[in-house]
Short mmCIF file of C-alpha atoms in Angstrom, two decimals:
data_model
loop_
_atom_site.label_atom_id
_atom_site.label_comp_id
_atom_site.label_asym_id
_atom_site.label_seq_id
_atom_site.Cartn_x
_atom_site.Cartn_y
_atom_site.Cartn_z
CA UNK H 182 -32.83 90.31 134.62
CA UNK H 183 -30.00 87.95 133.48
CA UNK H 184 -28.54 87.69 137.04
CA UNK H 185 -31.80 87.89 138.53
CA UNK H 186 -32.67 84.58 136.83
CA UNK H 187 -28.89 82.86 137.86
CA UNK H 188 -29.61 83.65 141.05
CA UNK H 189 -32.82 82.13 141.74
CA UNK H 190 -35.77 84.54 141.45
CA UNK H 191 -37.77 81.67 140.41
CA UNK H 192 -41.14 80.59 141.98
CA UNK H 193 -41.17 77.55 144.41
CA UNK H 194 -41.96 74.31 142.44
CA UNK H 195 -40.21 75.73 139.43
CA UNK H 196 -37.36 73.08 138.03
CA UNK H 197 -33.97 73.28 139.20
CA UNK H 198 -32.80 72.92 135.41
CA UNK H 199 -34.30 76.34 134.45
CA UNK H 200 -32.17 77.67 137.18
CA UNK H 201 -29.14 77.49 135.31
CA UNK H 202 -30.55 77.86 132.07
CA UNK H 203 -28.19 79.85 130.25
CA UNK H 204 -30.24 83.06 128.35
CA UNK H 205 -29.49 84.01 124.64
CA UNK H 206 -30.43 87.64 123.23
CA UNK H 207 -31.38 85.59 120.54
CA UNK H 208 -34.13 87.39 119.65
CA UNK H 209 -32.56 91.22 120.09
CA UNK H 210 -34.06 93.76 118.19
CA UNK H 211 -37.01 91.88 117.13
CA UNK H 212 -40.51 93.17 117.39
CA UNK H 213 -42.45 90.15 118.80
CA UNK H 214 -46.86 90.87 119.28
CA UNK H 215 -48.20 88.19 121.08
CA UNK H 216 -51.88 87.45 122.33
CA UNK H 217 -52.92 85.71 125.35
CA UNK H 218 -55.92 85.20 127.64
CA UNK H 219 -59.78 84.39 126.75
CA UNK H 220 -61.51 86.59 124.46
CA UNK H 221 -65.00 87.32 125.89
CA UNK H 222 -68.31 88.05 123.10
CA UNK H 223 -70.56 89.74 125.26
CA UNK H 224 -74.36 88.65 124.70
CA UNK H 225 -75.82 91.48 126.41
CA UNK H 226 -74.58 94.13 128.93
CA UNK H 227 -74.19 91.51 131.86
CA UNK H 228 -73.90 88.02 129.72
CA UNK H 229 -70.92 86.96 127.68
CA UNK H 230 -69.65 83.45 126.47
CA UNK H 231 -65.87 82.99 127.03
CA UNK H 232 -63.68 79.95 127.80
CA UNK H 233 -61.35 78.87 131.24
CA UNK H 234 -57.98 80.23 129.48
CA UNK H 235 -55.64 81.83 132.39
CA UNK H 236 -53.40 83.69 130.11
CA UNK H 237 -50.48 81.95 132.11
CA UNK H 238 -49.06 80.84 128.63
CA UNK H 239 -49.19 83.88 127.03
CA UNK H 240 -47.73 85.85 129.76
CA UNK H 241 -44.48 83.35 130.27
CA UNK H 242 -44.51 83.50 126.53
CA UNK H 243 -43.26 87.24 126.60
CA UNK H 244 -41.72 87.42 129.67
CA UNK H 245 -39.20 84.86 127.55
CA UNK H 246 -39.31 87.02 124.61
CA UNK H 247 -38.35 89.87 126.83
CA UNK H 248 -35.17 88.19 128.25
CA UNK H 249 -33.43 87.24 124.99
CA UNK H 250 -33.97 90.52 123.83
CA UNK H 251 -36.92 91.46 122.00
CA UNK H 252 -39.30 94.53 122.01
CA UNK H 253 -42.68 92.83 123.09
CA UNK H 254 -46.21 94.02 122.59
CA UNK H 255 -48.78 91.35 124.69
CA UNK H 256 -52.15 91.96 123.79
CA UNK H 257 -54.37 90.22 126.67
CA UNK H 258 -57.95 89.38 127.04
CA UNK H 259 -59.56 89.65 130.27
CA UNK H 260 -56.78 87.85 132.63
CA UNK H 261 -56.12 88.28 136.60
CA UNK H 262 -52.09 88.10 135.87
CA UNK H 263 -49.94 90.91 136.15
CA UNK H 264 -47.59 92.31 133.40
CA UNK H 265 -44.05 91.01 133.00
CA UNK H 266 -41.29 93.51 133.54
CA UNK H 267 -40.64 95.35 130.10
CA UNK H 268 -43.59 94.15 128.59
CA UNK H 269 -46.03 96.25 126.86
CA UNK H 270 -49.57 95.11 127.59
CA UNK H 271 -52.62 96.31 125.18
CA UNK H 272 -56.08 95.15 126.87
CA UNK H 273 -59.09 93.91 124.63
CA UNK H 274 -61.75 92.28 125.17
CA UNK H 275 -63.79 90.23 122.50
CA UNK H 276 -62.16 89.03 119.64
CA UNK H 277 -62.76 91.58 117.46
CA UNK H 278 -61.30 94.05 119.38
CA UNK H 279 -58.13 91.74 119.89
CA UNK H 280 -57.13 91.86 116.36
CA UNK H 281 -57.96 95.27 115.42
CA UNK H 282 -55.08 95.88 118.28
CA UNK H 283 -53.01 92.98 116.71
CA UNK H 284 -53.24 94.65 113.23
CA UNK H 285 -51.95 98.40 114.84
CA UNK H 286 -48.94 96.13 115.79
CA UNK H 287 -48.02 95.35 112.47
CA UNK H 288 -45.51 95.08 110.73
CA UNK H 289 -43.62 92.68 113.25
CA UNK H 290 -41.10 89.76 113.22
CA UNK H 291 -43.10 87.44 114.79
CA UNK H 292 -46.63 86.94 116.09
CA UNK H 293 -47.53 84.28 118.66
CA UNK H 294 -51.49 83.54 118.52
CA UNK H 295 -51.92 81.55 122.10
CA UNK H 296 -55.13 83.47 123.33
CA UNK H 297 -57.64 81.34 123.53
CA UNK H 298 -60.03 83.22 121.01
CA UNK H 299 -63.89 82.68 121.02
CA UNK H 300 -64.82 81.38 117.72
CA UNK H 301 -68.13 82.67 117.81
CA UNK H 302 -69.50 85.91 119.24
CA UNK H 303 -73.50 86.88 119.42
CA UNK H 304 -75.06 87.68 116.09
CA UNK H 305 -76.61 90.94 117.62
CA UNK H 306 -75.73 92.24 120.70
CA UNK H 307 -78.63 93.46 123.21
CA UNK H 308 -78.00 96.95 124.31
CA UNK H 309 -80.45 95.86 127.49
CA UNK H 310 -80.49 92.60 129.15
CA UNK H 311 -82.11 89.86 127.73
CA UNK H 312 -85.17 88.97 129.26
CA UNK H 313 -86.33 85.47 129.75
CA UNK H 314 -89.45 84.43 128.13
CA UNK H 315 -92.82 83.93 130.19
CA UNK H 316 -92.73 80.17 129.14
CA UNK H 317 -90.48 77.63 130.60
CA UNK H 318 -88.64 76.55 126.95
CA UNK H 319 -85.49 77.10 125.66
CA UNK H 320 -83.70 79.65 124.12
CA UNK H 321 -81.66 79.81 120.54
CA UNK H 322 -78.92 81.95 120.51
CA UNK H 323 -77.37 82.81 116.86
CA UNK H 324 -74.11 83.41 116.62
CA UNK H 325 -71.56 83.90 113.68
CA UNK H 326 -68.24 83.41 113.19
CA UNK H 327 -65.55 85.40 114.77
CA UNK H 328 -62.32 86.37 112.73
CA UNK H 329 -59.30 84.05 112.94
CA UNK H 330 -56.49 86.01 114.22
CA UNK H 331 -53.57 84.33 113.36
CA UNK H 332 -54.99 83.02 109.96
CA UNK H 333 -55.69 86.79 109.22
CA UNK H 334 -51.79 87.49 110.23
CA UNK H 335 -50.39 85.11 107.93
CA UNK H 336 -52.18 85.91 105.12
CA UNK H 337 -50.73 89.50 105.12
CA UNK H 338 -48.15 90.23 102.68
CA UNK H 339 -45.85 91.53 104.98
CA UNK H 340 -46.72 88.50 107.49
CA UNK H 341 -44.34 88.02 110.91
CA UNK H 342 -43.01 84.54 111.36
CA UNK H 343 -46.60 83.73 112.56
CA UNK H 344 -47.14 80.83 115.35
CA UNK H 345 -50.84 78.89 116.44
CA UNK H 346 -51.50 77.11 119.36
CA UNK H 347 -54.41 74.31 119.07
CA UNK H 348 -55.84 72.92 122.45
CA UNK H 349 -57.48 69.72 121.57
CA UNK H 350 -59.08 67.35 123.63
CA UNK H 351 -59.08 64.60 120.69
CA UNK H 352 -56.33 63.38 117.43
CA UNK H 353 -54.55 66.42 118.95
CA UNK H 354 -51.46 66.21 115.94
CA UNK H 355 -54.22 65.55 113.21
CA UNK H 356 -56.32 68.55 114.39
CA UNK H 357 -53.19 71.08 114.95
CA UNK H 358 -51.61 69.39 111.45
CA UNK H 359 -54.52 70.40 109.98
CA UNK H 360 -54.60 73.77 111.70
CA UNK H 361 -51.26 74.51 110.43
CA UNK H 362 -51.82 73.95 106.87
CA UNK H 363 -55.24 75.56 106.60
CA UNK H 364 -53.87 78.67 108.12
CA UNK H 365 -50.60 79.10 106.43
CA UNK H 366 -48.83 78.95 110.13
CA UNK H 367 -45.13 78.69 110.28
CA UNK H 368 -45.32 76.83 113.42
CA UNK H 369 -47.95 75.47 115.76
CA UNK H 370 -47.81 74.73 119.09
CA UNK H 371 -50.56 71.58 120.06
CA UNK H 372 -51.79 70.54 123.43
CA UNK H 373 -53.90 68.78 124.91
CA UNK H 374 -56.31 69.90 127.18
CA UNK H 375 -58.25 66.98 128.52
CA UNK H 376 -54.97 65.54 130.32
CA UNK H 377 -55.06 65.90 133.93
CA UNK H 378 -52.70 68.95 135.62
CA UNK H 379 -51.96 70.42 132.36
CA UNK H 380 -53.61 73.22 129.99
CA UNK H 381 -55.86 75.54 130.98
CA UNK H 382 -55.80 76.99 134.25
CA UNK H 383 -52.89 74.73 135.36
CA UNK H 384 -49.09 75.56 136.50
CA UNK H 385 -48.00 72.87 134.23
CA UNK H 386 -47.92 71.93 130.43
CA UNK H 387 -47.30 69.28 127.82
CA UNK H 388 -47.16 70.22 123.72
CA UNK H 389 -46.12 69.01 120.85
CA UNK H 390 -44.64 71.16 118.03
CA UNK H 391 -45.54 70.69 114.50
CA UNK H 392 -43.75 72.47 111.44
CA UNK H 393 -43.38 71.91 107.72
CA UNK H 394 -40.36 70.92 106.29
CA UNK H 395 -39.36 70.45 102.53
CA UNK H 396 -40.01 66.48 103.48
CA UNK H 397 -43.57 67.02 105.46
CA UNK H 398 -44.29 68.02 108.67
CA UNK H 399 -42.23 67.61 111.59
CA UNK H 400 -43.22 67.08 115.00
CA UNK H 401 -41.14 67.97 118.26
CA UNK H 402 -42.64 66.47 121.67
CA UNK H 403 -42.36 69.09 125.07
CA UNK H 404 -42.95 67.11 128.31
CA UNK H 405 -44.96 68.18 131.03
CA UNK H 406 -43.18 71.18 132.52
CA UNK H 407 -44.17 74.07 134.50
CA UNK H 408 -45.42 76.54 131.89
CA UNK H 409 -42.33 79.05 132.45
CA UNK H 410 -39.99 76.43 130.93
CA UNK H 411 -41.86 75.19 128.31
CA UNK H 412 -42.57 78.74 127.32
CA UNK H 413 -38.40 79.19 126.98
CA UNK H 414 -38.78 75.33 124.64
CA UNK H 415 -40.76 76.72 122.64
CA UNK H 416 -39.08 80.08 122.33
CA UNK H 417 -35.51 78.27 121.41
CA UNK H 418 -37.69 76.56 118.98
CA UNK H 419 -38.63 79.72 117.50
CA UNK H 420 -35.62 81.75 117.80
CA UNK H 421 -33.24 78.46 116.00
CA UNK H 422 -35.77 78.84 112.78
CA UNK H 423 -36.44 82.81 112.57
CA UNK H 424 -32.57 83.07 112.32
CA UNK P 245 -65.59 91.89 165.82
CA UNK P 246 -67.31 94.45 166.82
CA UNK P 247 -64.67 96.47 168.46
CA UNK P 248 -62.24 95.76 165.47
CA UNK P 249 -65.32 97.53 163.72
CA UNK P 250 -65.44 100.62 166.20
CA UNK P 251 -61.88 100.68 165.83
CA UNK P 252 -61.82 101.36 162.05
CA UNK P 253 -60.72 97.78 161.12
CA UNK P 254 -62.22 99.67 157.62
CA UNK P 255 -61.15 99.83 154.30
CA UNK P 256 -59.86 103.35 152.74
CA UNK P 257 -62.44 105.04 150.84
CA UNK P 258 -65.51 103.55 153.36
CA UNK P 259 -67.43 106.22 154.32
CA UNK P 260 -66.82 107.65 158.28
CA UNK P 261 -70.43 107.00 159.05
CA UNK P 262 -70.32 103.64 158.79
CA UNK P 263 -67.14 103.65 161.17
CA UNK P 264 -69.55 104.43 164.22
CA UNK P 265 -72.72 102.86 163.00
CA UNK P 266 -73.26 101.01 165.91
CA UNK P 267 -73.22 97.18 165.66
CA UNK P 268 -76.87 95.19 166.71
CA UNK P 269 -76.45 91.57 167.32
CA UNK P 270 -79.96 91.33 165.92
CA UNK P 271 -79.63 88.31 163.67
CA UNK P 272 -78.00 86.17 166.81
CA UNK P 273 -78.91 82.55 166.20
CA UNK P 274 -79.82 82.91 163.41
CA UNK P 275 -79.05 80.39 160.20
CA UNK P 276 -78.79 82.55 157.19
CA UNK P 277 -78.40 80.77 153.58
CA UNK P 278 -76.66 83.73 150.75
CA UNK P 279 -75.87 82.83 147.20
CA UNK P 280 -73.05 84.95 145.54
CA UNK P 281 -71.11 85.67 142.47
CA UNK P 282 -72.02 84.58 138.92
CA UNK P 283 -72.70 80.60 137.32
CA UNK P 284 -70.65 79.35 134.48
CA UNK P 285 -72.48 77.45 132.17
CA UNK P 286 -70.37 74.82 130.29
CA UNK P 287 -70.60 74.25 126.86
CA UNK P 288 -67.87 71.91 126.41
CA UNK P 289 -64.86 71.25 128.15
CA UNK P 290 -63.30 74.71 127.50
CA UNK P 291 -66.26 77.32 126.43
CA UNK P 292 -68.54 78.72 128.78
CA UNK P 293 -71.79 80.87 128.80
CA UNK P 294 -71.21 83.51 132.77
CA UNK P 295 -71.44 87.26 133.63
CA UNK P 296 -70.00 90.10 134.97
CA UNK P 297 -70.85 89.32 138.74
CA UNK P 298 -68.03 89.92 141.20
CA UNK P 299 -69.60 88.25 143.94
CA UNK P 300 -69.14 91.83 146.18
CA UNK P 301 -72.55 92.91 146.99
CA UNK P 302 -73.28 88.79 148.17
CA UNK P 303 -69.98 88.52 149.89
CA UNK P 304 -70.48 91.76 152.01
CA UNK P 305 -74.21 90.59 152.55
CA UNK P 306 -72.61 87.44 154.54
CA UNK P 307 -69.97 89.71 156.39
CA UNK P 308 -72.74 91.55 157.82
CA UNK P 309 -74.70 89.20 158.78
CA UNK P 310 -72.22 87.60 160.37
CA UNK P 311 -71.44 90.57 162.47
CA UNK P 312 -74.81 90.58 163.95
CA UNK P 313 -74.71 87.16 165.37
CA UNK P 314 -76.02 84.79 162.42
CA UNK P 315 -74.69 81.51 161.41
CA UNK P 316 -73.96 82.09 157.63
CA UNK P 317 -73.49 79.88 154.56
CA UNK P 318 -72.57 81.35 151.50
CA UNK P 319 -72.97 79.03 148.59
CA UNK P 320 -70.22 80.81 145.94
CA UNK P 321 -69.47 80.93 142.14
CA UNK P 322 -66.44 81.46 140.92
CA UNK P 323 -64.90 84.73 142.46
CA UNK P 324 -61.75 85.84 143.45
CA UNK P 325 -62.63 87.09 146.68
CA UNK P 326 -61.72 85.77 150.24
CA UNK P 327 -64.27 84.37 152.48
CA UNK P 328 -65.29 86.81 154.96
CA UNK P 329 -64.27 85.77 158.47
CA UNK P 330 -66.57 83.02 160.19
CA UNK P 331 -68.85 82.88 157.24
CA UNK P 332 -68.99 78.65 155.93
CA UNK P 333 -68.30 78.62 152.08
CA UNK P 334 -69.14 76.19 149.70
CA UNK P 335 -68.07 76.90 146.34
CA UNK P 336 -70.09 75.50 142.89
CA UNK P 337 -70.18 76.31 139.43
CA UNK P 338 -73.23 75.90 137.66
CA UNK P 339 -76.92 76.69 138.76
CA UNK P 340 -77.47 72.99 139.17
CA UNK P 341 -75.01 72.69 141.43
CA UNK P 342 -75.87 76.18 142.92
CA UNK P 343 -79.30 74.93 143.82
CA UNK P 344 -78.11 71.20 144.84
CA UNK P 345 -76.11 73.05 147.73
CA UNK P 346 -78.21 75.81 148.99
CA UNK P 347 -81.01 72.81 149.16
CA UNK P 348 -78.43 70.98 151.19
CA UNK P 349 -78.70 73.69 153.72
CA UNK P 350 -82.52 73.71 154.22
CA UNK P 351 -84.44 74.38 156.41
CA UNK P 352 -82.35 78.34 157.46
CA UNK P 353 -84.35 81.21 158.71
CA UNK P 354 -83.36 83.12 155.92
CA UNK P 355 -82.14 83.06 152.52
CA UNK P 356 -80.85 85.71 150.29
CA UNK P 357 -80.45 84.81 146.74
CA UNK P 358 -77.55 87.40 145.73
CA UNK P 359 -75.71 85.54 142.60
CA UNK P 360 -76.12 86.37 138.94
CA UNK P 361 -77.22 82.51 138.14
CA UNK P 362 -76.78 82.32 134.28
CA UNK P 363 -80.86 81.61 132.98
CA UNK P 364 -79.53 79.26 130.25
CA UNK P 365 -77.46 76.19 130.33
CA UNK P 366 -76.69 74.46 126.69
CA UNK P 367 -79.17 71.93 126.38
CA UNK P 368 -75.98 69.32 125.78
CA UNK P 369 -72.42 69.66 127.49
CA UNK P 370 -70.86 68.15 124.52
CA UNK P 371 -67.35 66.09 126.30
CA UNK P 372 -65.10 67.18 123.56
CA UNK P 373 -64.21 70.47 122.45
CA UNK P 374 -66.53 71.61 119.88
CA UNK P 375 -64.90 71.97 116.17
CA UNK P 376 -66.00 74.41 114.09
CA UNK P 377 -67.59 73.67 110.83
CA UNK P 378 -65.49 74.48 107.62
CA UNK P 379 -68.04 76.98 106.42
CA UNK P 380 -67.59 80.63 107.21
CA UNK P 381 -71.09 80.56 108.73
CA UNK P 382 -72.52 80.97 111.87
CA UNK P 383 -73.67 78.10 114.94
CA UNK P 384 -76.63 78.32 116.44
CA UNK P 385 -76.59 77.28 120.62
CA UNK P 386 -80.02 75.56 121.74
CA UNK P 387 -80.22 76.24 125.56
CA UNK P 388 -82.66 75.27 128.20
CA UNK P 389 -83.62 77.27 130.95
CA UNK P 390 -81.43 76.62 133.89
CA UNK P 391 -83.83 76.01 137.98
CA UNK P 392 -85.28 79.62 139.98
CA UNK P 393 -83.16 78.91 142.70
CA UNK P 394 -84.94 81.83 144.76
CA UNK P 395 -88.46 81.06 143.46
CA UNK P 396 -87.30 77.33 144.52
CA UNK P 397 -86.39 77.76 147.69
CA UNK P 398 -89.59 80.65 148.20
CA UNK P 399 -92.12 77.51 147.00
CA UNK P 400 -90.97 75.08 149.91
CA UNK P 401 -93.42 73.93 152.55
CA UNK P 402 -90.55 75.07 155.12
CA UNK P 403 -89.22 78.36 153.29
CA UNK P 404 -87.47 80.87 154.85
CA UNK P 405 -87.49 84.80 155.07
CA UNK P 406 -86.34 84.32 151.11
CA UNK P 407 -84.39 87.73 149.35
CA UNK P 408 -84.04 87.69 145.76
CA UNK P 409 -82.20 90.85 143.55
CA UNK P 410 -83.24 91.99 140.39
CA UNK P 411 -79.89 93.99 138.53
CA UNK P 412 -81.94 95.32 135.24
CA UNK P 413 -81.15 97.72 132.68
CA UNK P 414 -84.57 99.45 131.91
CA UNK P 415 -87.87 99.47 133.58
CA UNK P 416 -86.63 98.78 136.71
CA UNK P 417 -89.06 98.91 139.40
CA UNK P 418 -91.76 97.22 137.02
CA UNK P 419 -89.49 94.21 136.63
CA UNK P 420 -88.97 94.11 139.96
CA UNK P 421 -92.22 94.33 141.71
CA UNK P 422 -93.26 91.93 139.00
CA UNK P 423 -90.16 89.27 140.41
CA UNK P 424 -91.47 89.86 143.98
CA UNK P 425 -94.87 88.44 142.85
CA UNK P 426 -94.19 85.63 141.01
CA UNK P 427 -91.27 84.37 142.78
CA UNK P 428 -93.51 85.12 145.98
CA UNK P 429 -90.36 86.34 147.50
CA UNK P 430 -90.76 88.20 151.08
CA UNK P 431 -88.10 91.13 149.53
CA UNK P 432 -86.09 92.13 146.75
CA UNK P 433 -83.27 94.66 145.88
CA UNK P 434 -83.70 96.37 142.60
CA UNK P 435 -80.29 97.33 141.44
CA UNK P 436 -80.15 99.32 137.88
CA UNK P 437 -77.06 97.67 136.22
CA UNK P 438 -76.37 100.14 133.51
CA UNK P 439 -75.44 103.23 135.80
CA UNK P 440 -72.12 104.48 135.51
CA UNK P 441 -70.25 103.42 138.23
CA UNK P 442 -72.17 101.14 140.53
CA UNK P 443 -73.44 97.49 139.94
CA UNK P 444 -71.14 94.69 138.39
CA UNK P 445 -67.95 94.50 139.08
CA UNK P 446 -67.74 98.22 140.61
CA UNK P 447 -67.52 98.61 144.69
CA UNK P 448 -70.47 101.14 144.92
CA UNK P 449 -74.23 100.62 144.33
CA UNK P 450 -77.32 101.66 144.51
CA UNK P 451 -80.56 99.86 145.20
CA UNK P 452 -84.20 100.44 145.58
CA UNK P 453 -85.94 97.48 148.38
CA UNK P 454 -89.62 96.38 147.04
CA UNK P 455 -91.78 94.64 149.29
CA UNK P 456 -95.81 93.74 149.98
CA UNK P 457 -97.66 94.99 152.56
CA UNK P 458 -101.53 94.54 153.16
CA UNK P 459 -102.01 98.48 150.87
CA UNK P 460 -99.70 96.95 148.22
CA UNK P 461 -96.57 96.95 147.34
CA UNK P 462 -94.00 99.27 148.96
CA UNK P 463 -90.37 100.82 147.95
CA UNK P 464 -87.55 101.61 150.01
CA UNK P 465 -84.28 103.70 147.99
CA UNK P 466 -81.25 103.15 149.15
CA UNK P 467 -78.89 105.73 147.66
CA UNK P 468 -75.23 105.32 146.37
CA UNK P 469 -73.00 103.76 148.71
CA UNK P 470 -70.26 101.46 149.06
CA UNK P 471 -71.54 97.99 148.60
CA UNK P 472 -70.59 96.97 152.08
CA UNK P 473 -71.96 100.13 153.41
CA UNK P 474 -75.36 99.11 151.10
CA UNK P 475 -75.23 95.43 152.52
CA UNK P 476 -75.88 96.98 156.05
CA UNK P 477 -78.74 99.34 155.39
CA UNK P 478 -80.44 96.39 153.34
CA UNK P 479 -79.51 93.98 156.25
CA UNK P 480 -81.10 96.62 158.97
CA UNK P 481 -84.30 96.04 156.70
CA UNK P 482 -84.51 92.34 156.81
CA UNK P 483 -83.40 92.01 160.78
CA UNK P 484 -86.32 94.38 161.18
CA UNK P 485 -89.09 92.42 159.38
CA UNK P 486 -87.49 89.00 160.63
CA UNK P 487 -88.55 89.86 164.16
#
């Protein structure tokens, strides 16, 4: 794999810099569980609510993980990609589901929350289809809250270094500062989705770390990159403070 | 085409039959308008209301009635299929814009209304990214009832030969012959979504054809089949009662 990267298996467009980045086994012999991909809450048996993530962040996310070293469980929503080279893939679907298959990973080292979980999910789920009302009106649908997966993680008492993401599309650092305090995260990961090219869907990406330090919180600014190389930023990032 | 066809230009699995069904050119000149795949309803930038729609059954609708000599637009949500060979695609997202373009191709001779469009849309497309609230509880999603692009285009002064399906769960043929009437729609294909194996997502299905004639309304079943196998027998149906 190693050699593989040196010599070029890289995709077209990909920077020549990550060419020659040289790989650590930083993380060998750590059990890393990350999720990735859109959850979707289905409303009946042909309607759901979901969101546009690709799972491309997720996916490079492990494939990184699996390169310096680590044993790597990705647990994937509903995604077209296919599953990086010693990667163990779990599939769910809604939310639920995703962290009932988180939890059967634990105990771990670290946990990397980037799917793009649905908040909400239907308060009752139609076993038939819906059916639309005679009338022309509206329609209220009720939802509740979905669990928080990576708030649930780090509350554990035998919690993995645990790391958010938070895609904003407004006062992206005081959103994801928030996030990261609220949630008792060791490290979030904040981007913003509204810019042009980047986020969800997209080849590319832009974030900004954020951390807590003795002093406050700390911030660490990735440029736009394809999302391969930002995926090995952010691991160094990781790997420097789970030593 | 059509000797690629004789040929076995076929995928595996399609049944031999259809291999030497001979090919009519009995939709030549003809302008045929075919909606396909599912809408996504945006809630904000990133959430969505869709379905489980491939897009199959409408995509091998415009294959074959391309083979028989029509002119064919297919007016596409988001799929990841390719466009069948010679067929004109315009690709859209929401029902809105689903109805904006197959309008855009009136007058046709006919039109077959094969996507899943999504019945609601949220009532406001809110430009950022909803937050949740900091209460445990629960959101409740007003939505408005998205256009009848079928019953639409079947209320025109210059409406074509208009097909519109009906995938249901229970009741089927009730719910259907009760579409064909108030739509006023000149066919439609009853397909029961919650059999194993055929429907959404699956290459197989099953349909049953409902139609009025001057003793009332009459059915047509169409057994199990590969969907582009399906596509054909339905197609043979409408070239027949186009003439």
């Amino acid at each position: 794999t190693i050699l593989a990267r040196l010599l070029g298996e890289l995709e077209p467009g990909q920077e020549a810099a990550s060419r020659v980045m040289p790989v650590h086994r930083d993380l060998d012999g750590k059990r890393v569980v990350i999720t990735a991909g859109p959850t979707r809450e289905a409303l009946d048996p042909v309607r759901y609510l979901s969101n546009h993530s690709s799972g491309k962040m997720g996916y490079a996310l492990a494939a990184a993980c699996v390169e310096r070293g680590a044993s790597v469980t990705l647990v994937s929503g509903p995604v077209t990609l296919s599953t990086p080279p010693g990667v163990e893939r779990i599939e769910v679907t809604s939310a639920v589901e995703m962290l009932t298959a988180v939890e059967s990973c634990m105990p771990c080292d670290l946990f990397i929350g980037c799917a793009a979980v649905a908040d909400y999910r239907a308060a009752a789920v139609s076993e038939h289809k819906l059916k639309k009302t005679g009338d022309a009106g509206g329609l209220t649908l009720e939802l509740v809250r979905n669990p928080d997966i990576v708030a649930t993680i780090a509350a554990r008492a035998d919690r993995p270094f645990t790391v958010g993401f938070a895609a904003e599309t407004q006062s992206l650092e005081t959103h994801a500062g928030s996030k990261l305090e609220r949630k008792r995260l060791d490290l979030i990961v904040a981007n913003d989705v509204s810019l042009e090219g980047v986020g969800f869907g997209g080849d590319d990406n832009a974030a900004t770390l954020l951390w807590r330090e003795r002093e406050g919180t700390r911030h660490h600014a990735l440029p736009r990159q394809p999302k391969t190389a930002l995926a090995n930023a952010i691991v160094d990032h990781i790997a420097d403070r789970l030593r």
